[in-house]
Amino acid sequence: MNSRERILGRLRASLNEQPAAAVAPLSVATHWPDPAPAEWLALFKQNLSDNHAEVIECRQQDWIAVLAQRLAEKNIRVLRSGRTDAGEALVAALGAQLDCDCVTETLSKDDLFTQIDAGFSVALAGLAETGTLVVNTGPQEPRTLSLVPPLNIVLLPASAMQAGFSAWVTQGGLPQPLPTNLLLISGPSKTADIQQTLAYGAHGPKELIVLLMTDA
Amino acid sequence: MTAEMIELRQALDEEQQEFAAMQQQHFKVRAKMALENEALRHSFRGASDFLMAKRRAVFPDETALSGLRDRGEAIRQYSLSKLPELLETLEKNLTANGIQVHWAETAEEACAVIHGILASNNARTVVKGKSMVTEEIELNHYLQEKGIECLESDMGEYLVQLAGETPSHIIMPAIHKNKEQVANLMHGRAQTSDGSDVPYTDDVDQMIGNARAILRDKFRHADAGISGVNMAVANTGTLCLVENEGNGRMTTTVPKLHIAVTGIEKVVEDFSHVPELLTLLTRSATGQKISTYFNMISGPKKNDEHDGPEQVHLVLVDNGRSRIFAHPVLKPTLQCIRCGACMNHCPVYARIGGHAYGSTYPGPIGQVVTPQIGGLEQYGDMVSACSLNGACGEACPVRIPLPDLIRELRAEANSPQFVNAADPAAAAVQGRGSKRTLGESLIWKGWALGHRLPALYRLMTWGMTRSRRLFASAAAKKLLSPWTDSRSTPLPATQSLHELAKAAGVASDVSRPQGEQ
């Protein structure tokens, strides 16, 4: 017998010996309220702002111009995006202004850690209750772009807003099959490990900009 | 090196030696040392108050909180009721997703399995995300002896490792240090990527910035990342990690090899069980509606993906958990989601701090978990560090009856049936009966007898009231000193309540239940 069989054997033996233990019924109601749809946008923005993220409202026709201006103000020189439709549109429009490209091959760790100022991603959904972006990664959406560059930019169409994580999962929001890495992002990276003092930019992004596209 | 630097390093070395010496002491001595340390008490009290207030603020509605705790308890109990089945489903789905699954019965086996994976990939440098189970199995120490550098990357864990100490809280490992201590530690011990000393600063943002630069360089070059797991989803084969800093994502994303380590109890059946446990965890732990990142891993990098680890492994660790599972009363120990709310609300923890417990898991959950993993013989004393005030049980997001479990362990420790089983199959807690002493059991026997036999009871109270002066004697003070050293000595009244009642004309047979003599 190997360790696996011994562990499982002990667990099974215990279950057989124990009288059918009183297990709290799974059907118990939560009473945890979901926010009303009318509150979603305001709640989403408030939660993200509370977590030190910058939420910029924009429209389909002007989001690139809005972002371009913000990037210029922040003096961003190198931006990388996944190969999404939005990413390609961004690269086509900003290619002249800065070093801006879609990732099409394995990212060099040196470039990633030392050269890239900003990573651009598109969110799959927004969760109002917690101010959260759901980011699906894959060939078109490298996972490190929302992690390693100091500035993390995420585009979210307002129509993808949901009440919260629980509602999103139970209403079939999860991509099928699941990606190798699915992410919930609710702010720039932070820590309070030194004397409970909050500091942003612990290991990952120091800033998070959320472009909330209100007409899409 | 400047004279100041030499002095600072000596001071840090002395602190580390003091820490090591303190850890060798008996629990009662450690607790006393902690109580006498003003700075330490200030740190813990401040942190406890801060975390309790944060938790209160995100649970404004008692009914909603209560309902969510019901759900948390139900999900965890349901998961445990199907544990062997769920572990097999998890293994099947993880394997289908390309994640390699390993099983380990003991801490040593878990370390050996992890070392085996590292060795077969020629990995010499490891970055670690925060993981309590790897603290439990003392993985760093094991790998160090095998010549593998194992760097903690959670800011708190990094500082604790730099100081040569152990975490004092499961969520905030460096909670015992104030920022001046951290400033000295960073300046005296940390080295930048080019090998020079970190300039002195006590500005928190700058200290975090310095650590960030050092650790990002390590992430970039590490051969492997080792992380814990907060929840493993059986039906989808997914490993979930909760964090704020981004070091967990770095650890599981940047190196080409990722090894996740978890206790066997962390599995849930379905993804629909995840959101409620997540919200209970972050709200109870730090008063956050959600953590900055929730990282769900369902496989290694695919061929057409541009980043991510090429290999992902999961090591399932038993290390005494299947014995806890077999115990009829102590089984709810395994419901724990490791939020730390019990320690934040524990008045004993707030005063003696995490290190006094001398175990990986401190506070109420530590008092329950540790003796069951390490045995009552070594860890039985810590179950006495409880005033049975019940705060931990009321704070627990998954309704673990912690005060009941602590009482059960006290009973186990004093059980007349001694069990010294190294046999992992024995259902009893190891070291059962090891704290039983003849004197104490006789006193309790006498106490029980006195309360059963009215004549004996009256004789006892008569004797105590008539010999009350003895309680003030030097001999009695010495005998009672563990209690009276920090409290005023109790002096019995001149007459017992019985005598007073009789003198006042209260009939003595009014309340005697029927059927008794």
XYZ file of C-alpha atoms in Angstrom:
733
model
C 0.000 0.000 0.000
C 1.236 3.475 -0.775
C 0.604 6.727 1.098
C -2.392 7.576 -1.058
C -4.134 4.295 -0.318
C -3.328 4.476 3.387
C -4.658 8.050 3.723
C -7.843 7.296 1.784
C -8.248 4.009 3.660
C -8.102 5.756 7.042
C -10.599 8.409 5.933
C -13.024 5.766 4.620
C -12.681 3.663 7.761
C -13.546 6.695 9.897
C -16.599 7.501 7.795
C -17.793 3.905 8.122
C -17.276 3.847 11.887
C -18.788 7.211 12.638
C -22.526 7.374 13.053
C -23.947 9.463 10.223
C -22.847 12.721 11.832
C -25.161 15.671 11.962
C -24.031 17.756 9.029
C -25.410 21.269 8.712
C -27.740 21.267 5.677
C -26.120 22.709 2.573
C -29.444 24.192 1.550
C -29.292 26.747 4.378
C -30.073 30.233 3.081
C -27.293 32.790 3.161
C -29.251 36.014 3.761
C -26.237 37.679 2.191
C -27.812 40.408 0.086
C -26.881 40.969 -3.553
C -26.789 44.661 -4.487
C -29.610 45.857 -6.757
C -28.645 46.342 -10.454
C -29.257 50.091 -10.192
C -26.457 50.293 -7.614
C -23.909 48.168 -9.455
C -21.948 50.853 -11.289
C -21.671 53.215 -8.344
C -20.761 50.392 -5.966
C -18.161 48.999 -8.363
C -16.503 52.405 -8.730
C -16.619 53.107 -5.001
C -15.091 49.757 -4.061
C -12.265 50.084 -6.575
C -11.542 53.663 -5.520
C -11.465 52.536 -1.883
C -8.844 50.021 -2.937
C -6.680 52.722 -4.514
C -7.586 51.991 -8.150
C -8.404 54.720 -10.664
C -11.693 54.203 -12.494
C -12.102 56.192 -15.713
C -15.464 56.196 -17.453
C -15.250 56.235 -21.236
C -17.177 55.277 -24.368
C -16.487 52.978 -27.285
C -15.519 55.868 -29.519
C -13.165 57.637 -27.138
C -11.603 55.048 -24.803
C -8.340 54.927 -26.749
C -8.020 58.715 -26.741
C -8.814 58.830 -23.012
C -6.213 56.178 -22.286
C -3.624 57.800 -24.571
C -3.921 61.028 -22.638
C -3.547 59.264 -19.287
C -0.521 57.317 -20.564
C 1.101 60.554 -21.737
C 0.472 62.183 -18.354
C 2.097 59.213 -16.655
C 4.978 59.229 -19.106
C 4.458 55.584 -20.038
C 6.982 54.563 -22.710
C 6.479 50.820 -23.139
C 3.077 49.101 -23.121
C 2.227 45.486 -23.894
C -1.209 44.027 -24.470
C -2.753 40.660 -25.118
C -3.825 39.970 -28.684
C -7.449 40.878 -28.112
C -9.548 43.054 -30.408
C -9.219 45.952 -28.002
C -5.485 45.358 -27.674
C -4.993 45.372 -31.422
C -7.046 48.551 -31.777
C -4.946 50.158 -29.057
C -1.679 49.166 -30.697
C -2.874 50.402 -34.094
C -3.813 53.778 -32.634
C -0.903 54.343 -30.241
C 1.960 52.726 -32.118
C 3.324 56.122 -33.085
C 3.041 57.644 -29.601
C 4.877 54.941 -27.629
C 6.417 51.459 -27.799
C 3.137 49.593 -27.843
C 2.652 46.024 -29.005
C 0.603 42.864 -28.644
C 2.303 39.829 -27.142
C 2.605 37.074 -29.753
C 5.426 34.955 -28.377
C 6.859 33.829 -25.050
C 7.653 36.874 -22.964
C 11.279 37.342 -21.945
C 11.436 37.649 -18.155
C 14.055 40.375 -18.406
C 11.838 42.487 -20.671
C 8.852 41.798 -18.521
C 10.542 42.808 -15.267
C 12.687 45.678 -16.476
C 11.345 47.167 -19.704
C 7.557 47.115 -19.728
C 5.887 50.052 -17.962
C 2.289 49.019 -18.455
C 0.228 45.910 -19.211
C -3.194 46.115 -20.854
C -5.911 43.484 -20.349
C -9.602 43.122 -21.084
C -11.895 41.946 -18.293
C -14.425 39.172 -18.768
C -16.736 40.571 -16.097
C -16.986 43.128 -13.320
C -18.261 42.280 -9.826
C -20.022 45.224 -8.191
C -20.250 43.983 -4.612
C -16.485 43.860 -4.190
C -15.209 46.121 -7.004
C -13.571 43.239 -8.819
C -12.357 42.562 -12.357
C -12.573 38.995 -13.644
C -9.665 38.449 -16.032
C -9.533 35.336 -18.155
C -6.023 34.444 -19.313
C -4.859 32.369 -22.246
C -3.004 32.688 -25.553
C -4.736 36.029 -26.184
C -4.325 37.299 -22.628
C -0.946 36.601 -20.964
C -1.314 36.316 -17.179
C 1.854 38.247 -16.357
C 0.666 41.464 -18.048
C -1.681 42.154 -15.152
C 1.002 41.240 -12.619
C 4.541 42.302 -13.404
C 4.453 45.788 -15.066
C 4.105 48.649 -12.531
C 0.930 49.908 -14.227
C -1.992 47.535 -14.729
C -4.704 48.734 -17.140
C -7.951 46.804 -17.536
C -10.814 47.561 -19.910
C -14.317 46.589 -18.817
C -17.545 46.977 -20.807
C -20.233 48.089 -18.351
C -22.624 45.465 -19.765
C -20.371 42.773 -18.256
C -21.162 43.995 -14.741
C -22.586 41.468 -12.290
C -23.797 41.675 -8.695
C -20.932 39.705 -7.178
C -18.735 36.615 -7.382
C -21.383 34.289 -6.001
C -24.064 35.489 -8.431
C -21.615 35.380 -11.351
C -20.597 31.775 -10.619
C -24.113 30.475 -9.965
C -25.477 32.190 -13.082
C -23.019 30.376 -15.333
C -20.367 33.070 -15.652
C -17.408 30.704 -15.367
C -15.738 30.044 -18.734
C -15.989 26.396 -19.838
C -13.522 24.791 -19.800
C -11.721 26.821 -17.162
C -8.589 28.622 -18.338
C -5.258 27.549 -16.861
C -5.358 30.758 -14.843
C -8.496 32.716 -13.991
C -8.023 35.885 -11.955
C -10.021 38.196 -9.758
C -8.303 41.581 -9.462
C -9.598 44.193 -7.021
C -6.859 46.813 -6.858
C -3.112 47.353 -7.223
C -0.928 44.977 -5.201
C -0.606 45.990 -1.552
C 0.603 44.924 1.867
C 0.044 45.913 5.487
C 2.700 43.588 6.871
C 4.766 46.350 8.483
C 2.891 47.588 11.560
C -0.476 47.339 9.748
C 0.519 50.300 7.575
C -0.921 50.014 4.089
C 1.603 50.305 1.232
C 0.814 49.868 -2.462
C 3.015 48.181 -5.035
C 4.107 45.270 -2.850
C 5.318 42.915 -5.585
C 3.001 43.551 -8.495
C 1.418 46.672 -10.001
C 1.707 49.917 -8.066
C -1.291 51.329 -9.912
C -4.459 49.967 -11.438
C -6.420 51.930 -14.048
C -9.875 50.605 -14.899
C -11.424 51.856 -18.138
C -15.136 51.438 -17.653
C -16.795 51.547 -21.074
C -20.282 52.779 -20.260
C -21.879 52.236 -23.684
C -20.659 48.713 -24.360
C 31.828 48.257 7.369
C 30.996 51.158 9.635
C 31.059 50.852 13.412
C 27.306 51.481 13.464
C 26.709 48.604 11.076
C 28.844 46.237 13.141
C 26.915 47.260 16.225
C 23.553 46.872 14.474
C 24.417 43.410 13.189
C 25.564 42.338 16.633
C 22.303 43.582 18.090
C 20.316 41.657 15.454
C 22.357 38.511 16.116
C 21.688 38.868 19.834
C 17.964 39.279 19.195
C 18.005 36.129 17.080
C 19.825 34.209 19.820
C 17.356 35.487 22.390
C 14.527 34.314 20.158
C 16.079 30.863 19.768
C 16.664 30.627 23.529
C 13.095 31.726 24.235
C 11.752 29.021 21.916
C 13.597 26.405 23.980
C 11.767 27.425 27.156
C 8.658 25.838 28.585
C 5.347 27.342 27.467
C 4.722 28.985 30.859
C 8.145 30.631 30.819
C 7.621 31.894 27.261
C 4.230 33.301 28.184
C 5.726 35.105 31.181
C 8.559 36.511 29.043
C 6.037 37.750 26.504
C 3.898 39.380 29.184
C 6.906 41.258 30.522
C 7.835 42.613 27.065
C 6.120 46.012 26.784
C 6.881 46.568 23.085
C 5.564 43.124 22.188
C 2.357 43.599 24.159
C 1.852 46.945 22.485
C 2.301 45.392 19.011
C -0.145 42.566 19.617
C -2.744 44.628 21.402
C -2.648 47.232 18.631
C -2.931 44.598 15.929
C -5.790 42.763 17.640
C -7.811 45.945 18.148
C -7.136 47.005 14.558
C -8.163 43.675 13.037
C -11.261 43.303 15.216
C -12.456 46.778 14.235
C -11.813 46.037 10.543
C -13.819 42.822 10.731
C -16.719 44.518 12.527
C -16.857 47.188 9.823
C -17.345 44.684 6.953
C -20.015 42.733 8.808
C -22.469 45.537 9.610
C -25.524 43.256 9.536
C -25.667 40.543 12.220
C -28.336 38.508 10.394
C -26.389 38.520 7.149
C -23.212 37.533 8.993
C -24.988 34.748 10.827
C -26.475 33.388 7.589
C -23.119 33.488 5.854
C -21.498 31.642 8.768
C -24.235 28.989 8.530
C -23.370 28.547 4.878
C -19.645 28.426 5.592
C -20.164 25.771 8.241
C -22.481 23.772 5.976
C -20.070 23.868 3.037
C -17.105 22.793 5.144
C -19.031 20.012 6.905
C -20.458 18.785 3.620
C -16.984 18.728 2.082
C -15.607 16.750 5.026
C -18.524 14.316 4.919
C -17.376 13.333 1.408
C -13.654 13.893 1.902
C -12.183 10.651 0.498
C -14.467 10.819 -2.541
C -13.681 14.501 -3.151
C -9.943 13.887 -2.897
C -10.193 11.205 -5.567
C -12.301 13.455 -7.800
C -9.828 16.275 -7.264
C -6.927 14.030 -8.179
C -8.696 12.809 -11.309
C -9.563 16.299 -12.536
C -6.221 17.847 -11.653
C -4.485 15.043 -13.516
C -6.757 15.558 -16.524
C -5.811 19.252 -16.392
C -2.115 18.380 -16.438
C -1.407 18.994 -12.736
C 0.598 16.199 -11.091
C -0.732 15.006 -7.737
C 1.363 13.580 -4.885
C 0.308 12.242 -1.488
C 2.283 12.432 1.741
C 1.366 10.845 5.066
C 3.876 12.682 7.210
C 5.803 15.967 7.281
C 9.021 14.137 6.396
C 7.425 12.417 3.439
C 5.970 15.713 2.182
C 9.393 17.379 2.366
C 10.996 14.434 0.594
C 8.371 14.486 -2.169
C 8.878 18.224 -2.724
C 12.632 17.827 -2.712
C 12.284 14.987 -5.206
C 10.328 17.189 -7.616
C 12.858 20.010 -7.258
C 15.814 17.672 -7.673
C 14.452 15.989 -10.785
C 14.061 19.458 -12.332
C 17.483 20.555 -11.185
C 15.946 23.448 -9.266
C 18.398 25.171 -6.901
C 16.562 28.376 -6.049
C 12.988 28.513 -4.789
C 10.650 31.413 -4.059
C 7.804 30.719 -1.691
C 4.355 32.206 -1.477
C 2.787 32.290 1.945
C 1.902 28.804 3.100
C 1.189 27.663 6.642
C 1.389 23.966 5.770
C 4.989 24.360 4.572
C 5.732 26.043 7.930
C 4.049 23.083 9.610
C 6.235 20.544 7.797
C 9.342 22.769 8.248
C 10.097 22.677 4.561
C 12.582 25.582 4.491
C 14.830 23.872 6.990
C 14.651 20.584 5.077
C 15.482 22.151 1.722
C 18.251 24.286 3.183
C 19.988 21.143 4.400
C 19.762 19.790 0.867
C 21.458 22.938 -0.421
C 18.368 24.551 -1.920
C 17.793 28.253 -1.298
C 14.214 28.772 -0.217
C 13.180 32.416 0.000
C 9.937 33.572 1.605
C 8.330 36.253 -0.545
C 5.299 37.358 1.463
C 6.516 40.644 3.007
C 5.829 39.501 6.558
C 7.313 36.054 6.000
C 10.346 37.623 4.299
C 11.001 39.822 7.353
C 10.526 36.913 9.744
C 12.945 34.772 7.709
C 15.436 37.653 7.599
C 15.270 37.863 11.385
C 15.714 34.102 11.819
C 12.365 33.841 13.568
C 9.025 32.153 12.915
C 5.656 33.772 12.087
C 3.700 34.988 15.095
C 0.340 35.152 13.293
C -0.991 33.046 10.420
C -2.143 36.048 8.360
C 0.278 38.740 9.520
C 3.517 36.875 10.192
C 5.557 39.898 11.340
C 2.819 41.364 13.509
C 5.186 41.273 16.520
C 7.621 43.755 14.989
C 7.163 47.502 14.988
C 8.424 49.570 12.079
C 11.598 50.676 13.889
C 12.531 47.026 14.386
C 11.791 46.317 10.723
C 13.881 49.325 9.688
C 16.899 48.019 11.624
C 16.359 44.514 10.288
C 16.185 45.635 6.654
C 19.246 47.851 7.029
C 21.290 45.328 8.978
C 20.447 42.108 7.164
C 18.854 42.654 3.740
C 21.016 42.945 0.658
C 20.093 44.532 -2.635
C 20.406 42.565 -5.872
C 23.928 43.918 -6.413
C 25.000 42.751 -2.948
C 25.107 46.076 -1.122
C 23.395 46.996 2.144
C 19.908 48.421 2.046
C 20.020 52.092 3.082
C 18.386 52.823 6.437
C 14.816 54.100 6.351
C 11.873 53.767 8.687
C 9.406 54.980 6.054
C 7.041 52.076 5.393
C 6.618 52.852 1.671
C 10.369 52.988 1.192
C 10.943 49.793 3.172
C 8.349 47.978 1.062
C 9.952 49.481 -2.058
C 13.362 48.124 -1.037
C 11.982 44.663 -0.332
C 10.039 44.804 -3.613
C 13.212 45.412 -5.609
C 15.060 42.566 -3.896
C 12.203 40.091 -4.241
C 11.266 40.939 -7.830
C 14.819 40.074 -8.783
C 14.414 36.732 -7.010
C 11.107 35.968 -8.763
C 12.718 36.674 -12.113
C 15.534 34.215 -11.557
C 14.004 31.489 -9.355
C 13.948 27.921 -10.673
C 10.741 27.050 -8.851
C 7.860 28.519 -6.877
C 6.213 26.836 -3.882
C 2.819 28.000 -2.678
C -0.006 26.947 -0.414
C -3.650 26.502 -1.418
C -6.693 28.135 0.168
C -9.260 25.927 -1.533
C -9.017 23.079 -4.026
C -12.104 22.530 -6.199
C -12.716 18.831 -6.890
C -15.176 19.081 -9.791
C -13.014 21.389 -11.894
C -9.522 20.473 -10.689
C -8.709 24.025 -9.619
C -6.318 25.389 -6.989
C -7.395 28.717 -5.456
C -5.067 31.178 -3.739
C -6.019 34.317 -1.814
C -3.573 37.211 -1.484
C -3.016 40.964 -1.551
C 0.636 41.368 -2.381
C 1.011 39.656 -5.748
C 3.795 37.412 -4.460
C 1.454 34.423 -4.642
C 0.778 35.118 -8.305
C 4.491 35.726 -8.922
C 5.354 32.415 -7.253
C 2.771 30.458 -9.222
C 3.280 32.250 -12.551
C 6.872 33.331 -13.146
C 9.123 30.292 -12.414
C 8.770 27.392 -14.836
C 7.987 24.964 -12.010
C 5.162 25.458 -9.493
C 4.624 23.168 -6.525
C 1.466 23.748 -4.479
C 1.238 22.182 -1.029
C -1.973 21.702 0.943
C -3.520 19.801 3.802
C -6.007 17.168 2.647
C -8.910 19.016 4.310
C -8.882 22.033 1.966
C -10.950 20.442 -0.796
C -14.477 21.589 -1.734
C -16.753 19.798 -4.158
C -17.962 22.492 -6.495
C -16.993 25.931 -7.717
C -20.294 27.276 -6.404
C -18.936 26.657 -2.870
C -15.955 28.927 -3.431
C -17.395 32.484 -3.383
C -18.960 32.258 0.075
C -15.863 30.733 1.638
C -13.766 33.419 -0.055
C -15.859 36.271 1.286
C -15.918 34.712 4.770
C -12.155 34.288 4.642
C -11.152 37.797 3.603
C -13.756 39.575 5.721
C -12.903 37.551 8.825
C -9.143 37.749 8.322
C -8.471 41.395 7.523
C -11.877 43.015 7.183
C -11.580 43.159 3.394
C -14.607 42.568 1.174
C -12.200 40.696 -1.078
C -8.445 40.344 -1.356
C -6.569 42.147 -4.134
C -6.053 38.887 -5.980
C -7.943 35.625 -6.141
C -5.838 33.296 -8.244
C -7.517 30.204 -9.717
C -5.100 27.723 -11.282
C -6.435 24.872 -13.400
C -3.338 23.701 -15.204
C 0.205 24.444 -16.356
C 0.922 26.712 -19.328
C -0.511 25.348 -22.553
C 1.557 25.148 -25.714
C -0.042 28.196 -27.293
C 0.243 30.322 -24.150
C 3.052 32.825 -23.744
C 3.656 32.614 -19.998
C 2.975 30.526 -16.904
C 4.693 27.506 -15.331
C 5.490 24.507 -17.514
C 4.792 22.115 -14.653
C 2.321 22.330 -11.796
C 2.329 19.838 -8.919
C 0.058 19.450 -5.921
C 1.287 17.757 -2.753
C -1.584 16.555 -0.530
C -0.374 16.393 3.067
C -2.012 14.301 5.787
C 0.367 14.801 8.742
C -2.167 13.799 11.386
C -5.279 15.098 9.644
C -6.774 11.657 9.037
C -6.448 11.035 12.800
C -8.271 14.310 13.541
C -10.881 13.159 11.022
C -11.428 9.980 13.031
C -12.040 11.756 16.349
C -15.764 12.012 17.091
C -15.513 15.351 18.921
C -12.417 16.997 17.479
C -13.242 16.476 13.786
C -14.566 20.067 13.271
C -10.920 21.161 13.643
C -10.709 20.355 9.925
C -13.414 22.876 9.011
C -10.844 25.650 9.477
C -10.184 28.000 6.541
C -7.168 29.621 8.277
C -8.477 33.176 8.530
C -6.954 33.954 11.920
C -10.102 35.621 13.314
C -9.949 33.376 16.401
C -6.515 34.666 17.355
C -7.482 38.277 16.606
C -10.354 37.919 19.076
C -8.532 35.896 21.733
C -7.696 37.882 24.880
C -4.895 35.449 25.700
C -3.314 35.744 22.239
C -3.586 39.548 22.412
C -1.485 39.488 25.590
C 1.096 36.749 25.057
C 1.384 36.925 21.246
C 2.046 34.167 18.756
C 5.568 33.067 19.675
C 4.702 32.141 23.251
C 2.695 29.191 21.929
C 5.878 27.770 20.410
C 3.987 26.239 17.513
C 3.354 26.945 13.823
C -0.306 27.708 14.505
C -0.844 30.006 17.500
C -4.021 31.209 19.200
C -7.209 29.158 19.653
C -6.979 27.214 16.373
C -3.309 26.570 17.142
C -4.225 25.255 20.591
C -6.589 22.825 18.883
C -4.531 21.840 15.825
C -1.042 21.647 17.310
C -1.567 19.045 20.066
C -3.437 16.889 17.567
C -0.549 17.002 15.086
C 2.384 17.075 17.490
C 0.896 15.195 20.435
C -0.337 16.286 23.868
C 2.887 15.262 25.552
C 4.788 18.091 23.899
C 1.961 20.550 23.259
C -0.564 19.703 25.974
C 0.272 22.740 28.108
C -0.980 25.236 25.556
C -4.579 24.049 25.920
C -4.524 25.554 29.410
C -3.898 29.032 27.923
C -7.592 29.762 27.614
C -10.075 31.530 29.845
C -12.993 29.800 28.078
C -14.489 33.227 27.323
C -15.818 31.933 23.992
C -14.758 34.886 21.800
C -12.997 32.609 19.302
C -16.070 30.449 18.808
C -18.197 33.536 18.163
C -15.728 34.940 15.629
C -15.149 31.703 13.702
C -16.602 32.120 10.189
C -17.271 28.395 9.829
C -18.589 27.938 13.363
C -15.890 25.630 14.703
C -16.838 25.164 18.385
C -13.303 26.114 19.459
C -14.034 26.445 23.209
C -15.593 22.944 23.202
C -12.612 21.538 21.341
C -10.172 23.156 23.787
C -12.145 21.640 26.692
C -12.142 18.250 24.972
C -8.368 18.430 24.566
C -7.999 19.296 28.267
C -10.024 16.186 29.048
C -7.880 14.154 26.623
C -4.698 15.463 28.218
C -5.942 14.397 31.661
C -7.561 11.173 30.535
C -6.845 8.102 32.665
C -6.180 6.145 29.470
C -2.660 6.981 28.428
C -2.005 6.629 24.688
C 1.490 6.949 23.368
C 0.708 5.878 19.855
C 3.090 6.732 17.113
C 0.622 4.725 15.079
C -1.087 7.133 12.661
C -4.100 4.820 12.584
C -4.896 5.311 16.284
C -7.978 7.482 16.605
C -7.036 8.943 19.983
C -5.013 12.115 20.295
C -1.352 11.225 20.681
C -0.151 11.717 24.231
C -3.636 11.312 25.666
C -3.407 11.203 29.439
C 0.114 12.626 29.467
C -0.817 15.644 31.590
C -2.612 13.617 34.261
C -1.062 13.900 37.723
C -1.961 11.962 40.840
C -2.371 15.061 42.994
C -4.668 16.859 40.573
C -6.826 13.833 39.885
C -7.201 13.203 43.635
C -8.230 16.808 44.227
C -10.879 16.576 41.512
C -12.064 13.197 42.772
C -12.470 14.697 46.237
C -14.187 17.747 44.779
C -16.673 15.560 42.918
C -17.302 13.422 46.005
C -17.814 16.488 48.185
C -20.444 17.779 45.816
C -22.276 14.471 45.748
C -22.386 13.790 49.496
C -24.117 16.540 51.529
C -22.538 15.503 54.804
C -19.051 15.640 53.305
C -19.863 18.966 51.660
C -20.891 20.481 54.996
C -17.814 19.109 56.672
C -15.652 20.645 53.911
C -17.241 24.082 54.133
C -17.228 23.981 57.937
C -13.546 23.071 57.873
C -12.634 25.802 55.424
C -14.520 28.565 57.222
C -13.085 27.565 60.589
C -9.527 27.311 59.298
C -9.732 30.455 57.186
C -6.706 32.005 58.881
C -4.592 29.206 57.420
C -5.189 30.637 53.960
C -3.258 33.735 54.929
C -0.313 31.713 56.240
C 3.019 31.663 54.455
C 2.725 27.931 53.715
C -0.682 28.326 52.054
C 0.541 31.332 50.060
C 3.397 29.279 48.728
C 1.085 26.426 47.804
C -1.362 28.759 46.045
C 1.297 31.005 44.523
C 0.622 30.167 40.849
C -2.802 31.722 41.373
C -2.096 34.313 44.064
C 1.147 35.749 42.647
C -0.846 38.045 40.437
C -4.144 38.022 42.334
C -5.242 38.725 45.903
C -5.447 35.629 48.088
C -9.006 34.383 48.561
C -10.051 34.282 52.214
C -13.038 32.083 53.072
C -15.936 33.692 54.960
C -16.401 33.114 58.695
C -19.452 30.931 58.116
C -20.684 28.889 55.154
C -23.723 29.936 53.139
C -25.586 26.991 54.619
C -24.958 28.184 58.148
C -25.902 31.752 57.286
C -29.127 30.592 55.621
C -30.029 28.413 58.548
C -29.423 31.267 60.975
C -31.656 33.465 58.821
C -34.436 30.876 59.073
C -34.409 29.602 55.490
C -35.839 26.073 55.411
C -33.195 23.643 54.295
C -35.319 21.131 52.357
C -37.234 23.504 50.054
C -35.230 23.054 46.891
C -34.298 19.418 47.263
C -35.486 17.627 44.118
C -37.830 14.703 44.498
C -36.360 11.260 44.625
C -33.180 12.334 46.388
C -32.520 11.534 49.995
